[in-house]
């Protein structure tokens, strides 16, 4: 069975709940400076430690993003001057990190904290699967680039702007013009461009799901 | 004649192309529909939930004004936030208490069975599913928890999901999923003495790294895997996520069926026979193709321990910590930072490293066989004076069984504390935390910075290696201590310990 029209009709009908304002649909792409964290295997326990997962809402996780790398002794008044989030020269809505970003725990709180802090794009040369899904489900775009391109970004100065064009699936280092294509599954791309989400679509399949259950019984 | 042989050639060729992996057989049985150039709508048989990753999903449902579509296929427990001492008292920490109470309220509103604190079935979600017979071969199983891969030991597609996806399963009993690539890891041969299933998985991790299976569903196969008990198999599948695997699975066999038979929610009578027939079809066909295949020689594995801050940074307990020259490429850039955090030196021996805490528990190693293994090993021995030893059973049932067998007495005599069921010191969320700077040898699954508490230093190992450290107070090769051959009575627990 297949559903060719999903990306247009079904979603439009069922989607009156748009969880995020889609920032990636505009002309010319998404332009921002970036914050580099040049470390590999950044796990979700670093992104948001477990002791901050006790909330029952999705709000307010940004202040604890990378909590134990940002502060000494869990004290928000003792900032670690050498951590990029604390360095005033870095700013922007794009986070750039080493390979295997988001490994470990499935906590969606990691994506919520990144979004709540103000990032809309994460660039890495490799993403852990669950984090990638969680990011996409929250309107945070994971952009997977080659190791070489990632190193090129890390070499740029702190005023450099990047352009992420979801429509064209490209990421560009603006001052140098270096550009790379990135992969994204076309369904997820359509969702992000239009602010659609999976749950509306799945709810619209109620009859198909019931039929499936009946056939298996 | 020609026509006939041509026909048989075509049919035969087609038949060969039809060879399927275990994963594909289960996957295809659960596809509701497939979106062109997109993901598939995958039907979910069992949905486990706990207090940490479910509240926002319930809020989402409530905002839409809809109910959980299939509450009877949803099973809840409280594990991450629960204390492991004095569980009869209210949870001290306010936010933890609120999260557990929220789960109770949500389950009541949506008609979901909750095995909460005080219930005889309460425990770590990945321990109770299998021990209650809820986890069965051929199923699709999800939970807002990455260690859902544990359930794959039964020949199920089981994987961790985020909270948005928890909400999707609540609303539709389905998820949109792209089919992962397929990897098979074959472990052939016999395990050395003192080597158990935790060592197998730590060894695989040390070879393929913490991202070696990202994007893959991993099937574990080979004679060394077949020889394992169900609980030992669960330990391996549990940590497939630490390789980045989407899920880990093992083909069900007689060991699997014998484990499930008679469990609380296992099929019975005619239904059992029918299921058994279906389950026996669940294996990778001889000609089935994998995108990647890895072969491991069981004899090469020795008791393992991690020295760094990701689970791929492991070595044999008699080996030295790698240097930037000897480490594999994947971990080179992180080595100095990891060792600085751990307070360890490049090239130094790990054996003899002082230990402050021993934690035996978590969804990786808190089942009755783990406790039996430790009890057999420490019987008649006593812990080192300056070491604190926490034994945390995975569930109320495990706890009850341990007490029934007198294992609690052995622990008491050894100076160990048998606590109550929960995730405990695995994740630095509840009251059980390892203090900053302290070394903990742990049977859990993650040695990330701060995982067991801010600043805590974790060394992952098997229950046996952890028990050996509890006795001496430092990292010890379990084979170097007398064990009176007691573990020979339970060879299936992932290897024999024959002294």
XYZ file of C-alpha atoms in Angstrom:
716
model
C 0.000 0.000 0.000
C 1.202 3.475 -0.623
C 0.013 6.993 -0.183
C 1.312 9.336 -2.822
C -0.792 12.253 -1.817
C 0.241 12.317 1.777
C 2.499 15.298 1.460
C -0.286 17.466 0.185
C -3.915 16.621 0.752
C -4.010 14.409 3.805
C -1.760 16.617 5.817
C -3.548 19.807 4.851
C -6.888 18.408 5.873
C -5.776 17.029 9.188
C -3.252 19.629 10.156
C -4.797 22.554 11.857
C -2.409 22.214 14.754
C 0.954 23.543 13.719
C 3.266 23.092 16.659
C 6.090 25.284 15.351
C 6.130 28.313 13.136
C 8.055 26.971 10.147
C 11.280 29.007 9.770
C 12.746 27.006 6.934
C 10.246 27.763 4.194
C 11.344 31.319 3.341
C 13.197 32.364 0.221
C 16.970 32.252 0.338
C 17.236 29.878 3.288
C 17.871 30.266 6.965
C 20.842 32.535 7.721
C 22.558 32.719 11.069
C 25.883 32.793 12.859
C 26.761 29.621 14.720
C 27.975 28.338 18.075
C 30.693 25.657 17.734
C 31.130 22.811 20.214
C 34.032 20.915 18.709
C 33.557 17.641 20.564
C 32.505 14.197 19.403
C 30.001 11.782 20.962
C 28.022 14.481 22.769
C 25.398 12.416 24.553
C 21.977 13.555 25.695
C 23.050 13.311 29.361
C 25.407 16.238 28.599
C 22.765 18.128 26.623
C 20.361 17.878 29.566
C 21.323 15.913 32.698
C 18.723 13.493 34.108
C 18.104 15.510 37.263
C 16.393 18.154 35.112
C 13.942 15.724 33.534
C 11.420 15.948 36.337
C 9.179 18.524 34.675
C 5.774 17.560 33.374
C 5.747 20.277 30.679
C 8.032 21.006 27.714
C 8.966 24.511 28.803
C 12.026 26.045 30.359
C 14.648 23.411 29.565
C 16.932 25.912 27.781
C 18.418 27.265 30.983
C 19.779 23.814 31.775
C 21.114 23.054 28.295
C 24.654 21.627 28.728
C 24.254 22.433 32.408
C 27.367 20.672 33.703
C 29.584 22.016 30.924
C 28.301 25.567 31.386
C 28.670 25.866 35.162
C 30.993 24.706 37.922
C 29.492 22.615 40.734
C 25.963 22.928 39.362
C 26.034 26.632 40.336
C 24.547 28.956 37.698
C 26.608 31.856 39.067
C 29.878 30.007 38.365
C 30.128 29.946 34.594
C 32.888 28.042 32.827
C 34.518 30.732 30.693
C 35.903 28.209 28.212
C 32.579 26.685 27.185
C 31.309 28.093 23.854
C 27.782 28.832 25.155
C 29.395 31.156 27.699
C 31.701 32.901 25.218
C 30.267 36.231 24.114
C 31.926 36.066 20.708
C 29.662 33.176 19.717
C 26.021 33.675 18.900
C 23.374 32.426 16.529
C 20.609 29.905 16.031
C 22.857 27.199 14.590
C 24.710 24.770 16.850
C 27.696 23.013 15.245
C 29.049 19.901 16.987
C 31.307 16.902 16.425
C 30.166 13.542 15.146
C 27.684 11.189 16.831
C 25.729 14.077 18.316
C 22.806 13.169 20.578
C 23.818 9.594 21.387
C 22.583 7.811 24.506
C 19.271 8.369 26.218
C 16.113 8.874 24.146
C 15.047 11.893 26.235
C 13.263 14.361 23.965
C 14.123 16.919 26.630
C 17.442 17.210 24.741
C 15.655 18.558 21.668
C 13.379 20.728 23.833
C 16.357 22.274 25.621
C 18.161 23.017 22.352
C 15.009 24.623 20.933
C 14.201 26.507 24.119
C 17.741 27.894 24.260
C 17.195 29.327 20.782
C 18.799 26.921 18.315
C 16.831 25.908 15.212
C 19.548 23.969 13.383
C 22.163 21.475 14.602
C 25.048 20.687 12.246
C 27.169 17.568 12.758
C 28.870 14.906 10.659
C 26.763 12.183 12.294
C 23.618 12.084 14.421
C 22.260 9.399 16.709
C 18.938 8.078 15.371
C 16.592 8.862 18.248
C 17.919 12.386 18.673
C 17.471 13.032 14.957
C 13.816 11.988 15.134
C 13.210 14.009 18.283
C 14.762 17.097 16.702
C 12.661 16.790 13.553
C 9.518 16.291 15.630
C 10.196 19.639 17.297
C 11.089 21.709 14.261
C 14.821 21.555 14.930
C 16.674 20.710 11.725
C 19.582 18.234 11.975
C 21.991 18.928 9.099
C 24.433 16.097 8.503
C 27.568 17.168 6.613
C 30.821 15.431 5.702
C 33.658 15.347 8.230
C 35.675 17.605 5.927
C 32.915 20.221 5.648
C 32.374 20.127 9.411
C 36.066 20.855 9.960
C 35.811 23.747 7.472
C 33.012 25.251 9.573
C 35.033 24.865 12.777
C 37.876 26.807 11.113
C 35.714 29.876 10.415
C 35.857 32.963 12.604
C 33.061 33.735 14.999
C 31.310 36.297 12.793
C 30.801 33.840 9.973
C 27.243 33.282 8.879
C 25.943 30.002 7.521
C 22.976 29.597 5.191
C 20.817 26.501 5.569
C 18.429 26.091 2.650
C 16.037 23.243 3.392
C 14.245 23.580 0.053
C 17.518 23.082 -1.846
C 18.991 20.854 0.902
C 22.187 22.877 1.004
C 24.351 24.405 3.688
C 26.752 27.225 2.772
C 29.588 29.001 4.547
C 28.604 32.462 3.371
C 31.941 34.343 3.238
C 33.775 31.566 1.398
C 30.862 30.268 -0.655
C 31.721 26.662 0.234
C 28.567 24.608 0.017
C 27.426 21.058 0.615
C 24.224 19.118 -0.034
C 22.572 17.377 2.905
C 20.155 14.473 3.001
C 16.679 14.592 4.470
C 13.825 12.253 3.789
C 11.328 13.995 1.565
C 8.422 13.344 3.900
C 10.216 14.983 6.821
C 11.265 17.849 4.571
C 7.668 18.549 3.589
C 6.627 18.409 7.235
C 9.303 20.901 8.250
C 8.678 23.271 5.358
C 4.983 23.399 6.134
C 4.939 22.908 9.884
C 3.071 19.596 9.588
C 3.591 16.862 12.116
C 3.338 13.094 12.196
C 0.632 12.849 14.804
C -2.003 14.642 12.731
C -1.319 12.295 9.856
C -1.422 9.180 12.060
C -4.718 10.232 13.641
C -6.141 10.657 10.140
C -5.364 6.972 9.465
C -7.735 5.683 12.115
C -9.743 3.567 9.688
C -6.663 2.013 8.056
C -5.332 1.143 11.500
C -8.591 -0.464 12.590
C -8.715 -2.447 9.368
C -5.134 -3.600 9.946
C -6.015 -4.738 13.460
C -9.078 -6.630 12.215
C -7.082 -8.426 9.517
C -4.430 -9.548 12.001
C -6.866 -10.759 14.621
C 10.458 -29.258 -20.809
C 12.431 -26.147 -21.495
C 9.513 -24.110 -20.440
C 9.196 -26.074 -17.236
C 12.840 -25.767 -16.303
C 12.765 -22.068 -17.185
C 9.768 -21.695 -14.954
C 11.429 -23.525 -12.112
C 14.511 -21.350 -12.613
C 12.447 -18.215 -12.352
C 10.536 -19.492 -9.365
C 13.665 -20.741 -7.709
C 15.436 -17.446 -8.351
C 12.501 -15.584 -6.965
C 12.400 -17.816 -3.954
C 16.033 -17.081 -3.240
C 15.361 -13.374 -3.401
C 12.585 -13.887 -0.905
C 15.043 -14.872 1.835
C 14.381 -12.599 4.770
C 16.077 -11.568 7.923
C 14.411 -11.943 11.293
C 13.985 -8.173 11.396
C 12.328 -8.050 7.984
C 9.852 -10.807 8.859
C 8.620 -8.910 11.917
C 8.784 -5.499 10.228
C 6.676 -6.587 7.259
C 4.001 -8.061 9.513
C 3.510 -4.652 11.116
C 3.304 -2.306 8.135
C -0.082 -0.602 7.975
C 0.955 1.377 4.908
C 4.020 2.923 3.302
C 4.409 6.494 2.163
C 6.119 6.830 -1.231
C 9.710 7.938 -0.766
C 8.973 8.227 2.925
C 8.572 6.258 6.108
C 6.196 3.376 6.830
C 3.297 3.406 9.224
C 4.389 0.751 11.710
C 1.849 -0.861 14.022
C 2.954 -1.158 17.654
C 1.931 -4.223 19.678
C 3.109 -3.175 23.131
C 3.743 0.280 24.540
C 5.560 0.527 27.863
C 5.514 3.870 29.636
C 7.157 5.357 32.718
C 6.858 8.618 34.610
C 9.687 10.603 32.973
C 8.895 10.554 29.273
C 5.102 10.296 29.309
C 3.578 13.386 31.030
C 3.987 15.765 28.079
C 2.528 13.129 25.762
C -0.594 12.826 27.937
C -0.851 16.623 27.980
C -0.736 16.593 24.175
C -3.572 14.051 24.018
C -5.636 16.019 26.484
C -5.155 19.203 24.426
C -6.542 17.367 21.431
C -9.372 16.001 23.528
C -8.619 12.401 22.567
C -8.009 9.222 24.568
C -5.309 6.583 24.370
C -6.443 4.463 21.424
C -5.397 1.064 22.840
C -4.973 1.328 26.608
C -4.905 -2.472 26.968
C -1.707 -2.591 24.902
C -0.127 0.036 27.144
C 1.669 -0.912 30.369
C 2.982 1.565 32.936
C 5.417 1.440 35.817
C 7.293 3.953 37.978
C 11.025 3.321 38.001
C 13.284 6.318 37.269
C 12.264 8.567 40.168
C 11.547 6.056 42.863
C 13.700 5.806 45.985
C 15.261 2.404 46.624
C 15.007 2.594 50.390
C 11.791 3.033 52.404
C 9.488 2.837 49.399
C 6.503 2.762 51.737
C 7.139 6.421 52.614
C 6.172 9.325 50.322
C 8.882 10.267 47.786
C 10.900 13.029 49.445
C 11.850 15.045 46.389
C 8.867 17.136 45.358
C 9.333 17.067 41.578
C 9.966 13.318 41.580
C 6.848 12.786 43.659
C 4.823 14.991 41.330
C 6.013 13.093 38.257
C 5.077 9.724 39.801
C 1.697 11.088 40.908
C 1.094 12.530 37.449
C 1.657 9.089 35.948
C -0.849 7.601 38.375
C -3.439 10.220 37.489
C -2.868 9.892 33.733
C -3.080 6.090 33.826
C -6.322 6.235 35.814
C -7.843 8.727 33.358
C -6.884 6.686 30.312
C -7.548 3.185 31.656
C -3.912 2.059 31.620
C -2.655 -0.647 33.983
C -0.026 0.846 36.289
C 2.426 -1.256 38.266
C 3.326 1.575 40.588
C 5.130 1.699 43.890
C 3.769 -0.938 46.249
C 2.485 -3.180 43.459
C 4.008 -6.685 43.422
C 4.825 -6.254 39.696
C 6.554 -2.860 40.044
C 10.092 -2.571 38.734
C 12.328 -1.302 35.963
C 10.231 -1.239 32.806
C 12.677 -3.450 30.870
C 12.788 -6.008 33.642
C 9.054 -6.341 34.263
C 7.941 -6.643 30.604
C 9.877 -9.870 30.050
C 9.338 -11.368 33.515
C 5.564 -10.909 33.228
C 5.445 -12.506 29.774
C 4.207 -9.257 28.216
C 7.254 -9.203 25.947
C 6.884 -11.908 23.307
C 8.590 -12.928 20.054
C 7.497 -11.265 16.816
C 6.140 -8.171 18.509
C 6.827 -4.506 17.911
C 7.519 -2.904 21.271
C 8.285 0.733 22.078
C 8.869 2.842 25.158
C 10.060 6.372 25.755
C 13.350 4.942 26.884
C 16.384 4.031 24.816
C 16.953 0.717 26.593
C 13.743 -0.663 25.115
C 16.181 -2.550 22.884
C 16.348 -5.042 25.799
C 13.082 -6.679 24.697
C 14.676 -7.601 21.358
C 16.265 -10.564 23.142
C 12.933 -12.343 22.571
C 13.016 -11.829 18.804
C 10.978 -8.643 18.840
C 11.516 -5.267 17.180
C 11.879 -3.113 20.265
C 13.199 0.422 20.293
C 13.272 3.629 22.288
C 11.279 6.666 21.214
C 10.910 10.325 22.171
C 7.926 11.838 23.912
C 6.362 13.159 20.673
C 6.395 9.566 19.481
C 4.909 8.358 22.769
C 2.032 10.713 22.012
C 1.736 9.282 18.479
C 1.490 5.731 19.825
C -1.066 6.851 22.406
C -3.146 8.445 19.653
C -2.809 5.863 16.893
C -0.960 2.755 18.160
C 1.382 3.471 15.240
C 4.619 5.279 14.406
C 6.118 6.590 11.188
C 9.393 4.737 10.795
C 11.986 4.334 8.082
C 13.403 0.844 7.777
C 16.917 0.780 9.241
C 19.893 -0.931 7.656
C 20.577 -4.438 8.933
C 23.665 -5.697 10.728
C 24.424 -9.129 12.129
C 27.004 -9.647 14.837
C 28.048 -13.289 15.124
C 29.737 -14.435 18.310
C 31.087 -17.947 17.813
C 32.786 -20.324 20.198
C 32.903 -20.830 23.940
C 33.371 -18.145 26.539
C 36.389 -18.225 28.814
C 35.850 -18.739 32.520
C 34.808 -15.597 34.352
C 33.428 -14.104 31.137
C 29.682 -13.357 31.092
C 27.256 -11.744 28.667
C 28.044 -8.189 29.850
C 31.637 -8.810 28.811
C 30.484 -9.897 25.348
C 28.610 -6.656 24.762
C 31.340 -4.446 26.259
C 33.844 -6.253 24.031
C 31.715 -5.680 20.914
C 31.392 -2.006 21.890
C 35.154 -1.691 22.326
C 35.593 -3.031 18.792
C 32.852 -1.189 16.871
C 32.628 1.977 19.063
C 29.676 3.874 20.477
C 28.441 4.801 16.999
C 29.329 1.556 15.224
C 25.727 0.449 14.752
C 23.997 3.812 14.290
C 21.348 3.494 11.606
C 21.230 -0.293 11.952
C 18.990 -2.903 13.473
C 21.445 -5.389 14.963
C 20.822 -9.127 15.098
C 23.066 -11.012 17.533
C 23.749 -14.577 16.447
C 26.277 -17.380 16.708
C 26.889 -20.296 19.037
C 27.998 -18.144 21.980
C 24.736 -16.182 21.833
C 22.613 -19.323 21.432
C 24.221 -20.759 24.569
C 23.073 -17.799 26.681
C 20.069 -17.755 28.999
C 17.266 -15.257 28.278
C 18.441 -12.917 30.994
C 21.985 -12.961 29.623
C 20.613 -12.251 26.130
C 18.687 -9.278 27.489
C 21.928 -7.766 28.796
C 23.350 -7.832 25.272
C 20.291 -6.430 23.502
C 19.957 -3.812 26.245
C 23.272 -2.283 25.246
C 22.734 -2.386 21.480
C 21.668 1.260 21.852
C 25.149 2.027 23.210
C 26.494 1.066 19.770
C 23.920 3.450 18.317
C 21.748 0.555 17.105
C 18.090 1.316 16.401
C 17.344 -1.992 18.050
C 18.997 -5.302 18.860
C 17.415 -8.695 18.432
C 18.053 -12.404 18.833
C 16.070 -15.138 17.086
C 13.760 -16.916 19.537
C 14.487 -20.586 20.264
C 13.687 -23.253 22.854
C 15.433 -21.162 25.523
C 13.074 -18.293 24.704
C 9.938 -20.426 24.696
C 10.852 -22.145 27.969
C 11.407 -18.744 29.603
C 8.023 -17.365 28.507
C 5.906 -20.450 29.213
C 3.834 -20.040 32.345
C 4.610 -16.363 32.856
C 1.755 -14.171 34.128
C 0.641 -12.852 30.725
C 2.009 -15.580 28.469
C -0.465 -17.263 26.098
C -1.928 -20.472 27.466
C -3.409 -23.720 26.134
C -4.389 -23.565 22.465
C -3.243 -19.982 22.175
C 0.208 -21.042 23.393
C 0.453 -23.764 20.746
C -0.654 -21.353 18.013
C 1.873 -18.729 19.089
C 4.625 -21.294 19.364
C 4.016 -22.251 15.741
C 4.333 -18.620 14.672
C 7.383 -17.937 16.807
C 9.257 -20.892 15.326
C 9.210 -19.095 11.959
C 11.122 -16.167 13.390
C 14.730 -16.527 12.268
C 16.893 -15.079 9.531
C 16.698 -17.284 6.452
C 19.927 -18.918 5.380
C 20.372 -16.665 2.350
C 19.083 -13.494 3.940
C 21.246 -10.474 3.277
C 22.635 -8.043 5.815
C 24.131 -4.654 5.022
C 26.970 -5.405 7.404
C 28.149 -8.543 9.137
C 30.668 -8.798 11.977
C 32.328 -11.922 13.372
C 33.604 -12.157 16.931
C 35.538 -15.041 18.430
C 34.193 -15.776 21.932
C 37.590 -17.058 23.089
C 39.089 -13.580 22.529
C 36.892 -12.029 25.209
C 38.102 -11.523 28.768
C 36.339 -9.775 31.660
C 35.843 -6.191 30.433
C 35.819 -2.775 32.046
C 35.455 0.769 30.727
C 37.986 3.495 31.447
C 36.445 6.425 29.572
C 33.229 8.397 29.171
C 31.430 6.465 26.481
C 30.592 2.752 26.572
C 32.845 2.054 23.589
C 35.884 2.959 25.681
C 36.408 -0.468 27.215
C 39.362 -2.839 27.696
C 40.032 -6.249 29.193
C 40.471 -5.993 32.935
C 44.129 -7.077 32.612
C 44.900 -4.577 29.846
C 46.301 -1.071 30.069
C 44.355 2.098 29.279
C 45.056 3.058 25.647
C 47.234 5.979 24.646
C 46.568 8.417 21.809
C 48.851 6.164 19.748
C 47.068 2.886 20.497
C 43.412 3.950 20.652
C 41.091 3.495 17.676
C 40.486 6.560 15.477
C 36.951 7.093 16.667
C 37.860 7.824 20.259
C 41.234 9.541 19.816
C 39.965 13.115 19.969
C 37.994 12.433 23.142
C 40.635 10.404 24.993
C 42.411 13.226 26.833
C 39.142 14.861 27.883
C 37.695 11.523 29.010
C 40.733 10.568 31.041
C 40.935 14.030 32.616
C 37.315 13.619 33.737
C 38.002 10.092 34.983
C 41.249 11.040 36.703
C 43.033 8.192 34.888
C 46.317 8.070 32.958
C 47.060 6.981 29.410
C 48.872 3.651 29.327
C 48.228 2.853 32.986
C 46.835 -0.468 34.202
C 43.124 -0.359 35.073
C 43.560 -3.271 37.472
C 44.255 -1.938 40.929
C 42.300 1.303 40.424
C 40.718 2.273 43.741
C 36.904 2.016 43.886
C 34.543 3.919 46.225
C 31.151 2.553 45.210
C 29.840 -0.637 43.662
C 26.449 -0.483 41.956
C 24.876 -3.757 40.869
C 21.552 -3.035 39.234
C 19.870 -1.254 36.256
C 17.947 -2.634 33.282
C 21.234 -4.166 32.108
C 22.097 -6.369 35.109
C 19.500 -6.486 37.904
C 17.736 -9.754 37.205
C 17.660 -12.798 39.445
C 20.493 -14.540 37.561
C 22.691 -11.472 38.085
C 21.953 -11.502 41.804
C 22.521 -15.264 41.999
C 25.836 -14.869 40.195
C 26.998 -12.193 42.625
C 25.734 -14.125 45.663
C 27.514 -17.314 44.599
C 30.716 -15.376 44.077
C 30.696 -13.426 47.342
C 29.365 -16.134 49.641
C 31.739 -16.357 52.581
C 33.586 -13.195 51.543
C 33.248 -9.663 52.898
C 33.406 -6.307 51.149
C 36.402 -4.028 51.560
C 35.968 -1.567 54.431
C 35.982 1.673 52.453
C 33.633 0.568 49.685
C 29.883 1.078 49.635
C 27.977 -1.660 47.819
C 24.451 -1.182 46.522
C 22.538 -4.121 45.108
C 19.333 -2.930 43.469
C 16.960 -5.634 42.194
C 15.218 -4.875 38.920
C 11.736 -5.568 40.198
C 9.604 -6.557 43.171
C 9.523 -10.084 41.754
C 13.323 -10.233 41.588
C 13.512 -8.883 45.123
C 11.006 -11.459 46.401
C 12.829 -14.307 44.656
C 16.191 -13.175 46.069
C 14.756 -13.174 49.575
C 13.121 -16.559 49.012
C 16.472 -18.034 47.986
C 18.296 -16.500 50.954
C 20.430 -14.321 48.691
C 19.628 -11.330 50.893
C 21.361 -13.087 53.801
C 24.502 -13.713 51.748
C 24.611 -10.034 50.797
C 24.083 -8.982 54.384
C 26.961 -11.165 55.549
C 29.142 -9.695 52.817
C 28.308 -6.155 53.943
C 26.274 -5.382 50.811
C 23.003 -3.456 50.982
C 20.063 -5.018 49.146
C 17.862 -2.073 48.246
C 14.393 -1.887 46.661
C 13.599 -1.959 42.924
C 14.179 1.004 40.611
C 16.605 2.571 38.148
C 18.599 3.807 41.146
C 22.182 4.981 40.568
C 22.165 4.241 36.850
C 21.199 7.753 35.886
C 21.627 10.381 38.596
C 17.971 11.307 38.709
C 16.579 9.887 41.939
C 18.083 9.948 45.450
C 20.769 7.377 44.563
C 23.706 9.365 43.213
C 27.446 8.838 43.249
C 29.241 11.886 44.721
C 31.498 14.043 42.530
C 34.978 12.649 42.003
C 34.139 9.206 43.410
C 34.761 6.008 41.455
C 31.867 3.622 40.947
C 32.178 0.232 39.319
C 28.727 -0.224 37.874
C 26.792 -2.957 36.087
C 24.691 -0.312 34.332
C 25.008 0.760 30.712
C 26.404 4.294 30.493
C 29.620 5.859 31.718
C 28.890 9.341 30.363
C 30.166 12.342 32.311
C 27.825 12.921 35.232
C 25.621 9.975 34.373
C 25.567 8.639 37.941
C 25.625 12.123 39.489
C 27.453 15.346 38.627
C 31.185 14.642 38.631
C 30.751 10.898 39.315
C 33.270 8.557 37.652
C 31.772 5.360 36.270
C 33.527 2.147 35.279
C 31.146 -0.254 33.543
C 31.646 -3.961 34.142
C 29.859 -7.284 34.613
C 28.225 -8.233 37.930
C 31.129 -10.609 38.524
C 33.846 -7.999 37.968
C 31.860 -5.516 40.078
C 31.551 -8.091 42.860
C 35.292 -8.768 42.743
C 35.959 -5.022 43.169
C 33.518 -4.934 46.092
C 35.601 -7.558 47.894
C 39.042 -6.044 47.271
C 38.177 -2.337 47.025
C 39.902 -1.912 43.679
C 39.470 -3.068 40.079
C 40.149 -6.793 40.192
C 40.175 -9.639 37.702
C 37.374 -11.874 39.050
C 39.353 -14.909 37.919
C 42.042 -14.051 40.450
C 39.742 -14.606 43.439
C 38.661 -18.037 44.696
C 35.071 -18.869 43.811
C 34.785 -22.540 44.799
C 33.274 -23.299 41.427
C 29.851 -22.300 42.668
C 28.879 -20.693 39.384
C 29.085 -23.952 37.521
C 25.531 -24.571 38.598
C 24.387 -21.787 36.323
C 26.464 -21.977 33.162
C 23.794 -20.376 31.004
C 24.127 -17.026 32.747
C 26.496 -16.000 30.047
C 29.419 -18.221 30.822
C 30.731 -20.456 33.509
C 33.005 -19.416 36.294
C 35.009 -22.537 36.898
C 37.778 -22.103 39.402
